[in-house]
XYZ file of C-alpha atoms in Angstrom:
183
model
C 0.027 0.025 -0.022
C 2.924 2.324 0.579
C 2.098 3.550 4.107
C 2.363 1.978 7.546
C -0.784 3.130 9.625
C -1.608 1.839 12.934
C -4.271 2.652 15.300
C -5.950 1.114 18.350
C -9.601 0.157 18.219
C -10.534 2.388 21.125
C -8.610 5.342 19.631
C -9.739 5.765 16.123
C -8.688 8.878 14.305
C -9.118 10.292 10.937
C -8.186 7.060 9.205
C -11.625 5.805 9.986
C -13.461 9.090 10.229
C -13.832 9.337 13.983
C -12.667 12.016 16.310
C -9.397 11.810 18.505
C -9.897 11.531 22.222
C -9.065 14.733 24.046
C -5.673 13.672 25.592
C -4.311 12.437 22.215
C -2.476 14.570 19.681
C 0.137 14.326 17.002
C 3.824 14.213 18.135
C 6.634 14.262 15.499
C 9.408 11.878 16.390
C 12.670 12.565 14.867
C 14.401 9.167 14.763
C 17.985 8.162 14.981
C 19.407 7.500 11.417
C 17.564 4.557 9.630
C 15.456 3.560 12.608
C 12.001 4.531 11.371
C 10.818 1.138 10.417
C 12.128 -0.560 13.539
C 10.489 2.166 15.691
C 7.216 1.644 13.800
C 7.380 -2.176 14.602
C 8.067 -1.350 18.221
C 5.171 0.975 18.467
C 2.953 -1.534 16.840
C 3.902 -3.937 19.402
C 3.205 -1.372 22.093
C -0.338 -0.758 20.422
C 0.721 3.037 19.938
C -1.035 4.609 16.937
C 1.394 6.171 14.424
C 1.882 6.873 10.796
C 4.861 6.268 8.781
C 4.553 7.125 5.107
C 6.519 4.691 2.913
C 7.208 4.854 -0.701
C 8.432 2.173 -3.145
C 11.765 2.665 -4.634
C 13.885 0.575 -6.917
C 17.470 -0.208 -5.884
C 20.076 -1.887 -7.881
C 22.459 -4.385 -6.308
C 24.888 -5.305 -9.163
C 22.797 -6.737 -11.902
C 19.693 -7.356 -9.531
C 16.844 -4.934 -9.310
C 14.785 -4.812 -6.138
C 11.895 -2.808 -5.111
C 11.873 -1.682 -1.367
C 9.702 0.472 0.762
C 11.608 3.526 2.105
C 10.304 6.273 4.465
C 9.050 9.267 2.506
C 10.604 11.495 5.107
C 13.733 9.941 6.337
C 14.216 10.019 10.076
C 10.623 11.123 10.915
C 7.637 9.267 12.175
C 4.229 10.687 13.417
C 2.797 9.339 16.608
C -0.955 9.776 17.546
C -1.319 9.577 21.305
C -0.542 11.085 24.678
C 2.654 12.680 25.670
C 3.344 9.542 27.811
C 3.136 7.398 24.794
C 5.570 9.759 23.197
C 8.012 9.405 26.113
C 7.507 5.531 25.757
C 8.618 5.744 22.219
C 11.674 8.024 23.249
C 12.591 5.302 25.902
C 13.184 2.855 23.072
C 16.414 4.509 22.317
C 15.518 5.059 18.717
C 14.149 8.634 18.945
C 16.525 11.613 18.694
C 13.880 14.058 19.902
C 10.283 14.778 20.182
C 9.178 17.777 18.076
C 6.049 19.657 19.482
C 3.246 20.239 16.997
C 1.822 23.842 17.349
C -1.053 23.303 14.793
C -2.580 19.994 15.351
C -5.317 20.432 12.834
C -2.916 21.516 10.017
C -0.608 18.399 10.559
C -3.606 16.297 10.787
C -4.993 17.639 7.361
C -1.536 17.205 5.776
C -1.080 13.574 7.003
C -4.621 12.792 5.905
C -3.730 13.967 2.341
C -0.469 11.971 2.311
C -2.391 8.929 3.572
C -4.984 9.228 0.828
C -2.369 9.609 -1.897
C -0.369 6.639 -0.716
C -3.557 4.376 -0.077
C -4.350 5.226 -3.824
C -0.985 4.082 -4.958
C 0.266 7.600 -5.974
C 3.951 7.734 -6.671
C 5.467 10.311 -4.308
C 8.956 11.717 -4.248
C 10.319 13.839 -1.352
C 10.609 17.257 -2.697
C 12.203 20.173 -0.692
C 10.081 23.171 -0.340
C 12.153 25.848 -2.052
C 11.387 29.429 -1.685
C 12.928 32.807 -2.442
C 16.126 33.422 -0.565
C 16.631 29.833 0.627
C 20.259 28.659 0.365
C 20.452 25.265 -1.221
C 22.968 22.502 -2.107
C 22.997 20.205 -4.937
C 22.823 16.641 -3.414
C 23.696 14.489 -6.494
C 24.948 14.445 -10.009
C 27.861 16.213 -11.602
C 27.215 19.385 -9.468
C 27.134 17.696 -6.283
C 28.238 19.951 -3.323
C 27.550 23.213 -5.359
C 25.671 25.798 -3.251
C 23.555 28.663 -4.266
C 20.317 30.612 -3.567
C 16.800 30.504 -4.867
C 15.857 34.003 -5.946
C 12.504 33.406 -7.799
C 9.784 31.273 -6.072
C 8.106 30.535 -9.468
C 11.315 29.191 -10.714
C 12.859 26.953 -8.076
C 14.791 25.248 -10.765
C 16.958 28.361 -11.260
C 19.955 28.503 -8.848
C 21.853 31.583 -8.515
C 25.458 31.422 -7.590
C 26.395 34.841 -5.921
C 29.695 36.620 -5.655
C 28.725 39.168 -3.047
C 32.141 40.705 -3.152
C 31.490 41.699 -6.828
C 27.695 42.378 -6.389
C 26.922 39.987 -9.231
C 25.702 36.538 -9.658
C 25.461 33.772 -12.266
C 22.313 31.706 -12.898
C 22.101 28.164 -13.870
C 19.025 25.965 -14.470
C 18.908 22.617 -12.609
C 16.408 20.072 -11.597
C 14.939 21.229 -8.326
C 14.577 17.602 -7.067
C 18.385 17.517 -6.782
C 18.402 20.476 -4.373
C 18.363 20.357 -0.573
C 17.992 23.460 1.613
C 21.163 23.915 3.687
C 19.577 26.116 6.445
């Protein structure tokens, strides 16, 4: 299906259309490197509802081609529950930090959209939110390591390489999916 979604029968949330109990809310868990799936399995065993969006990717190992499921957002898992349950997850040793969610409704809506897309087999790729003034770095390809600034929100595929000392810049066009924000 492309998404790992788990919930308790007594704490049904948007996945089945019911409301969330008062003391439950979303918590974003920033996991240790490559610990998302293991933490998801641990939370499932503890009967703690959570959402780990997974996407299928093709990997090549020599001449072999394999399809694997990878987290859409590496190092992040979304937990729906009490603060005590978030602390339980933290005690597994697989969580780097618990990130508070100031706008519960916005995150709920965003995760619902992701869930609907993944449950309908949409092909999703992680894409950095690039906007004017954001410093970015090319993460792969022949320009790997090159850094620049996005100057036009409507054209995030244009990277400006500035030379502040001279008060000038050079512009290059590059696939925006190769760019990662550095800030």
